[in-house]
Short mmCIF file of C-alpha atoms and ligand atoms in Angstrom, two decimals:
data_model
loop_
_atom_site.label_atom_id
_atom_site.label_comp_id
_atom_site.label_asym_id
_atom_site.label_seq_id
_atom_site.Cartn_x
_atom_site.Cartn_y
_atom_site.Cartn_z
CA UNK V 23 100.51 105.54 112.29
CA UNK V 24 103.20 108.15 111.04
CA UNK V 25 105.00 109.97 114.02
CA UNK V 26 108.13 112.40 114.13
CA UNK V 27 110.93 111.64 116.41
CA UNK V 28 113.15 114.27 117.73
CA UNK V 29 115.41 116.22 116.73
CA UNK V 30 115.96 114.45 113.74
CA UNK V 31 111.93 114.74 112.42
CA UNK V 32 112.08 111.17 110.81
CA UNK V 33 109.00 109.66 110.45
CA UNK V 34 108.65 106.64 113.06
CA UNK V 35 106.14 103.55 111.82
CA UNK V 36 105.07 100.60 113.58
CA UNK V 37 104.79 97.08 112.31
CA UNK V 38 102.39 94.83 114.56
CA UNK V 39 103.63 91.42 114.75
CA UNK V 40 100.94 89.15 115.12
CA UNK V 41 103.00 86.23 116.51
CA UNK V 42 101.54 87.95 120.01
CA UNK V 43 98.41 88.05 118.57
CA UNK V 44 95.16 85.71 119.55
CA UNK V 45 95.17 83.31 116.24
CA UNK V 46 91.76 82.69 117.47
CA UNK V 47 90.50 85.33 116.34
CA UNK V 48 93.64 86.95 114.48
CA UNK V 49 91.34 88.93 112.04
CA UNK V 50 89.85 90.95 114.54
CA UNK V 51 92.97 91.38 116.49
CA UNK V 52 94.44 92.92 112.78
CA UNK V 53 90.99 95.04 112.31
CA UNK V 54 92.09 96.33 115.63
CA UNK V 55 95.46 96.90 115.09
CA UNK V 56 94.19 98.99 111.52
CA UNK V 57 92.37 101.49 113.51
CA UNK V 58 94.46 101.91 115.71
CA UNK V 59 97.02 102.96 112.97
CA UNK V 60 99.48 100.49 112.97
CA UNK V 61 101.35 101.36 108.85
CA UNK V 62 101.83 97.73 108.61
CA UNK V 63 101.51 93.52 110.13
CA UNK V 64 104.15 91.74 110.15
CA UNK V 65 104.00 88.16 110.47
CA UNK V 66 106.46 86.08 111.56
CA UNK V 67 107.10 82.43 109.99
CA UNK V 68 109.96 79.86 111.90
CA UNK V 69 110.48 76.17 110.30
CA UNK V 70 112.05 74.72 113.42
CA UNK V 71 115.07 75.23 111.79
CA UNK V 72 116.68 78.26 111.86
CA UNK V 73 115.05 79.37 114.90
CA UNK V 74 114.30 76.63 117.23
CA UNK V 75 110.02 77.05 117.19
CA UNK V 76 107.51 76.72 114.67
CA UNK V 77 105.03 79.35 113.35
CA UNK V 78 103.03 79.51 110.25
CA UNK V 79 103.22 79.75 107.08
CA UNK V 80 101.69 80.51 103.08
CA UNK V 81 97.61 79.92 104.84
CA UNK V 82 97.87 82.28 106.98
CA UNK V 83 99.47 85.09 105.02
CA UNK V 84 96.62 84.12 102.27
CA UNK V 85 93.69 84.44 104.82
CA UNK V 86 95.10 88.31 106.14
CA UNK V 87 95.33 89.60 102.96
CA UNK V 88 91.62 88.91 102.57
CA UNK V 89 91.12 90.97 105.44
CA UNK V 90 93.09 94.12 105.66
CA UNK V 91 94.53 96.33 103.21
CA UNK V 92 97.75 97.33 105.25
CA UNK V 93 101.18 95.94 104.27
CA UNK V 94 101.88 92.55 105.04
CA UNK V 95 105.60 92.00 106.05
CA UNK V 96 106.51 88.72 106.26
CA UNK V 97 109.56 87.41 108.58
CA UNK V 98 111.35 84.82 107.42
CA UNK V 99 112.82 82.75 109.72
CA UNK V 100 113.82 79.97 107.86
CA UNK V 101 116.98 78.03 106.52
CA UNK V 102 117.36 78.84 102.71
CA UNK V 103 114.04 81.44 102.19
CA UNK V 104 114.92 81.47 98.69
CA UNK V 105 113.25 78.43 98.28
CA UNK V 106 109.54 80.06 99.63
CA UNK V 107 109.68 83.59 98.21
CA UNK V 108 107.42 83.43 95.61
CA UNK V 109 105.01 80.84 97.55
CA UNK V 110 104.85 84.15 100.34
CA UNK V 111 104.15 86.77 97.46
CA UNK V 112 101.52 84.72 95.89
CA UNK V 113 99.52 83.63 99.25
CA UNK V 114 99.78 87.85 99.05
CA UNK V 115 103.12 89.49 101.05
CA UNK V 116 103.67 93.10 100.41
CA UNK V 117 107.31 92.39 101.37
CA UNK V 118 109.73 89.76 103.22
CA UNK V 119 112.21 90.05 105.09
CA UNK V 120 115.37 87.48 105.00
CA UNK V 121 118.24 86.34 107.84
CA UNK V 122 121.69 87.03 106.54
CA UNK V 123 122.34 84.04 108.68
CA UNK V 124 120.35 81.62 106.91
CA UNK V 125 121.02 81.16 103.84
CA UNK V 126 124.41 80.67 101.64
CA UNK V 127 123.68 83.00 98.72
CA UNK V 128 122.62 86.35 99.93
CA UNK V 129 122.78 87.99 97.39
CA UNK V 130 120.96 85.73 94.99
CA UNK V 131 118.33 85.54 97.41
CA UNK V 132 117.86 89.65 96.89
CA UNK V 133 117.85 89.66 92.94
CA UNK V 134 115.21 86.91 93.09
CA UNK V 135 112.90 88.55 95.68
CA UNK V 136 113.20 91.94 92.94
CA UNK V 137 112.89 90.53 90.23
CA UNK V 138 109.19 88.89 91.86
CA UNK V 139 108.32 92.23 92.82
CA UNK V 140 108.26 92.03 95.94
CA UNK V 141 109.69 94.11 98.67
CA UNK V 142 112.78 93.12 100.34
CA UNK V 143 114.39 93.36 103.97
CA UNK V 144 117.56 92.14 105.09
CA UNK V 145 117.73 90.88 109.12
CA UNK V 146 120.43 91.02 111.43
CA UNK V 147 120.75 88.33 114.35
CA UNK V 148 121.84 89.94 117.54
CA UNK V 149 125.58 88.11 117.38
CA UNK V 150 125.63 88.99 113.41
CA UNK V 151 128.10 92.98 113.24
CA UNK V 152 126.33 95.25 110.80
CA UNK V 153 129.42 94.61 108.49
CA UNK V 154 127.48 92.11 107.46
CA UNK V 155 124.92 93.98 105.41
CA UNK V 156 127.71 96.29 103.64
CA UNK V 157 127.52 94.45 100.25
CA UNK V 158 124.10 94.52 100.06
CA UNK V 159 122.65 97.79 101.66
CA UNK V 160 122.48 100.44 98.69
CA UNK V 161 119.69 96.97 96.83
CA UNK V 162 117.35 96.59 99.67
CA UNK V 163 114.59 98.22 101.13
CA UNK V 164 115.42 97.80 104.79
CA UNK V 165 117.66 96.57 107.36
CA UNK V 166 116.27 95.19 110.35
CA UNK V 167 118.54 94.86 113.61
CA UNK V 168 117.08 92.11 115.68
CA UNK V 169 116.99 93.27 119.35
CA UNK V 170 115.57 90.24 120.21
CA UNK V 171 116.94 86.47 119.70
CA UNK V 172 114.74 85.00 117.46
CA UNK V 173 112.44 82.71 117.47
CA UNK V 174 110.08 84.08 120.31
CA UNK V 175 108.39 87.01 121.45
CA UNK V 176 108.68 88.49 124.54
CA UNK V 177 111.45 88.83 125.33
CA UNK V 178 113.47 92.01 126.90
CA UNK V 179 115.81 94.14 124.19
CA UNK V 180 119.03 93.23 124.13
CA UNK V 181 120.73 96.34 124.98
CA UNK V 182 123.82 95.87 123.07
CA UNK V 183 121.87 95.71 119.92
CA UNK V 184 121.33 99.05 119.89
CA UNK V 185 124.96 100.28 119.02
CA UNK V 186 124.43 97.86 115.74
CA UNK V 187 121.10 100.28 114.91
CA UNK V 188 122.96 103.42 115.43
CA UNK V 189 126.61 102.53 113.42
CA UNK V 190 123.51 101.50 110.39
CA UNK V 191 121.82 104.50 110.80
CA UNK V 192 125.66 105.85 110.65
CA UNK V 193 125.74 104.17 107.63
CA UNK V 194 122.55 104.73 105.85
CA UNK V 195 122.53 108.48 105.81
CA UNK V 196 126.74 108.93 105.30
CA UNK V 197 125.76 107.11 101.70
CA UNK V 198 122.23 108.37 101.27
CA UNK V 199 120.57 105.38 101.01
CA UNK V 200 116.33 104.99 101.61
CA UNK V 201 116.35 102.08 102.96
CA UNK V 202 113.86 101.74 106.10
CA UNK V 203 115.95 100.82 108.85
CA UNK V 204 113.59 98.86 111.85
CA UNK V 205 114.06 97.44 115.06
CA UNK V 206 112.43 93.42 116.26
CA UNK V 207 112.00 92.41 119.69
CA UNK V 208 111.16 93.28 123.35
CA UNK V 209 109.82 97.27 121.55
CA UNK V 210 107.87 98.42 124.16
CA UNK V 211 107.05 102.07 125.29
CA UNK V 212 109.81 102.02 127.79
CA UNK V 213 112.38 100.72 124.88
CA UNK V 214 110.98 102.75 122.02
CA UNK V 215 112.61 106.08 122.59
CA UNK V 216 116.11 103.96 123.00
CA UNK V 217 115.77 102.46 119.38
CA UNK V 218 114.23 105.64 118.09
CA UNK V 219 117.56 107.57 119.36
CA UNK V 220 119.90 105.24 117.85
CA UNK V 221 117.77 105.95 114.69
CA UNK V 222 115.17 102.84 114.14
CA UNK V 223 112.37 104.18 111.74
CA UNK V 224 110.07 101.37 112.10
CA UNK V 225 109.37 99.74 114.95
CA UNK V 226 107.96 96.29 115.37
CA UNK V 227 105.94 95.09 118.40
CA UNK V 228 104.38 91.78 118.94
CA UNK V 229 103.62 91.29 122.84
CA UNK V 230 103.66 95.46 123.41
CA UNK V 231 100.30 96.01 120.85
CA UNK V 232 98.22 92.31 121.67
CA UNK V 233 99.54 92.10 124.94
CA UNK V 234 98.88 95.02 126.47
CA UNK V 235 96.65 95.60 129.33
CA UNK V 236 95.20 98.87 127.38
CA UNK V 237 93.07 98.82 124.10
CA UNK V 238 95.21 98.03 121.10
CA UNK V 239 94.50 101.50 120.22
CA UNK V 240 96.23 102.86 123.37
CA UNK V 241 99.14 100.13 122.76
CA UNK V 242 99.84 101.22 119.66
CA UNK V 243 99.49 105.51 121.17
CA UNK V 244 102.18 104.75 123.57
CA UNK V 245 104.89 103.87 121.35
CA UNK V 246 105.24 106.66 119.84
C1 DX5 D 151 110.72 87.07 116.91
C2 DX5 D 151 110.08 87.97 115.61
C3 DX5 D 151 109.35 88.83 116.57
C4 DX5 D 151 108.21 89.01 117.98
C5 DX5 D 151 108.43 90.18 118.07
O1 DX5 D 151 111.49 86.42 116.81
O2 DX5 D 151 110.81 87.60 114.60
O3 DX5 D 151 109.01 89.69 115.37
O4 DX5 D 151 107.12 88.50 117.16
O5 DX5 D 151 107.65 90.01 119.95
P1 DX5 D 151 107.92 90.81 120.83
O6 DX5 D 151 107.71 92.36 120.10
O7 DX5 D 151 107.04 90.15 121.59
O8 DX5 D 151 109.36 91.43 121.72
ZN1 ZN D 152 109.61 89.70 113.38
#
């Protein structure tokens, strides 16, 4: 799905986070999201250390790779993600998202992903200032602002995070960079317009897509 936001005419993309899907019927959920026109599938990987929750890993990415042609974006909520970049690439991830908080050498991690020929984005938690990405923003494909504390779906968007989206939009535009600016957490029909107005061009949504009372198609449409 590609939508136009006003007044900037940025193309808004939707990434469907499968964390909120029924894992017993994952292929069907992803297929419905694909039919609904989402731009990519967002896979949340949690290790129980970096975040207080455990989710899924490379086997699920490999299985998804067989059932969808959409890009698979893997959000690594794990300590020292550099250890797993190649495994996720081999499993079928098209791009990886790594947190600035979860590692001792961000530049090396970004470079390792680029050497693998895979898309790379950096993520900042709600309490992390935007300056944390200053030294790397010109080297990545995406900057993702967590609009909730990572680890769980279904949380309410933290309003103060939108000021960081505004600041990053300004940094990206001022520097003339091409990187995407994403938001993840608590994105719904109610909050999506605020996130877009703040400058986001990728909306990651789980509950709003897979746990909506309406169809997945209508739920995706409502994010626009
Ligand atoms: C949270 C994950 C999100 C999560 C979003 O740690 O990174 O991608 O699935 O879920 P919702 O859209 O339900 O807030
Ligand atoms: Zn995520």
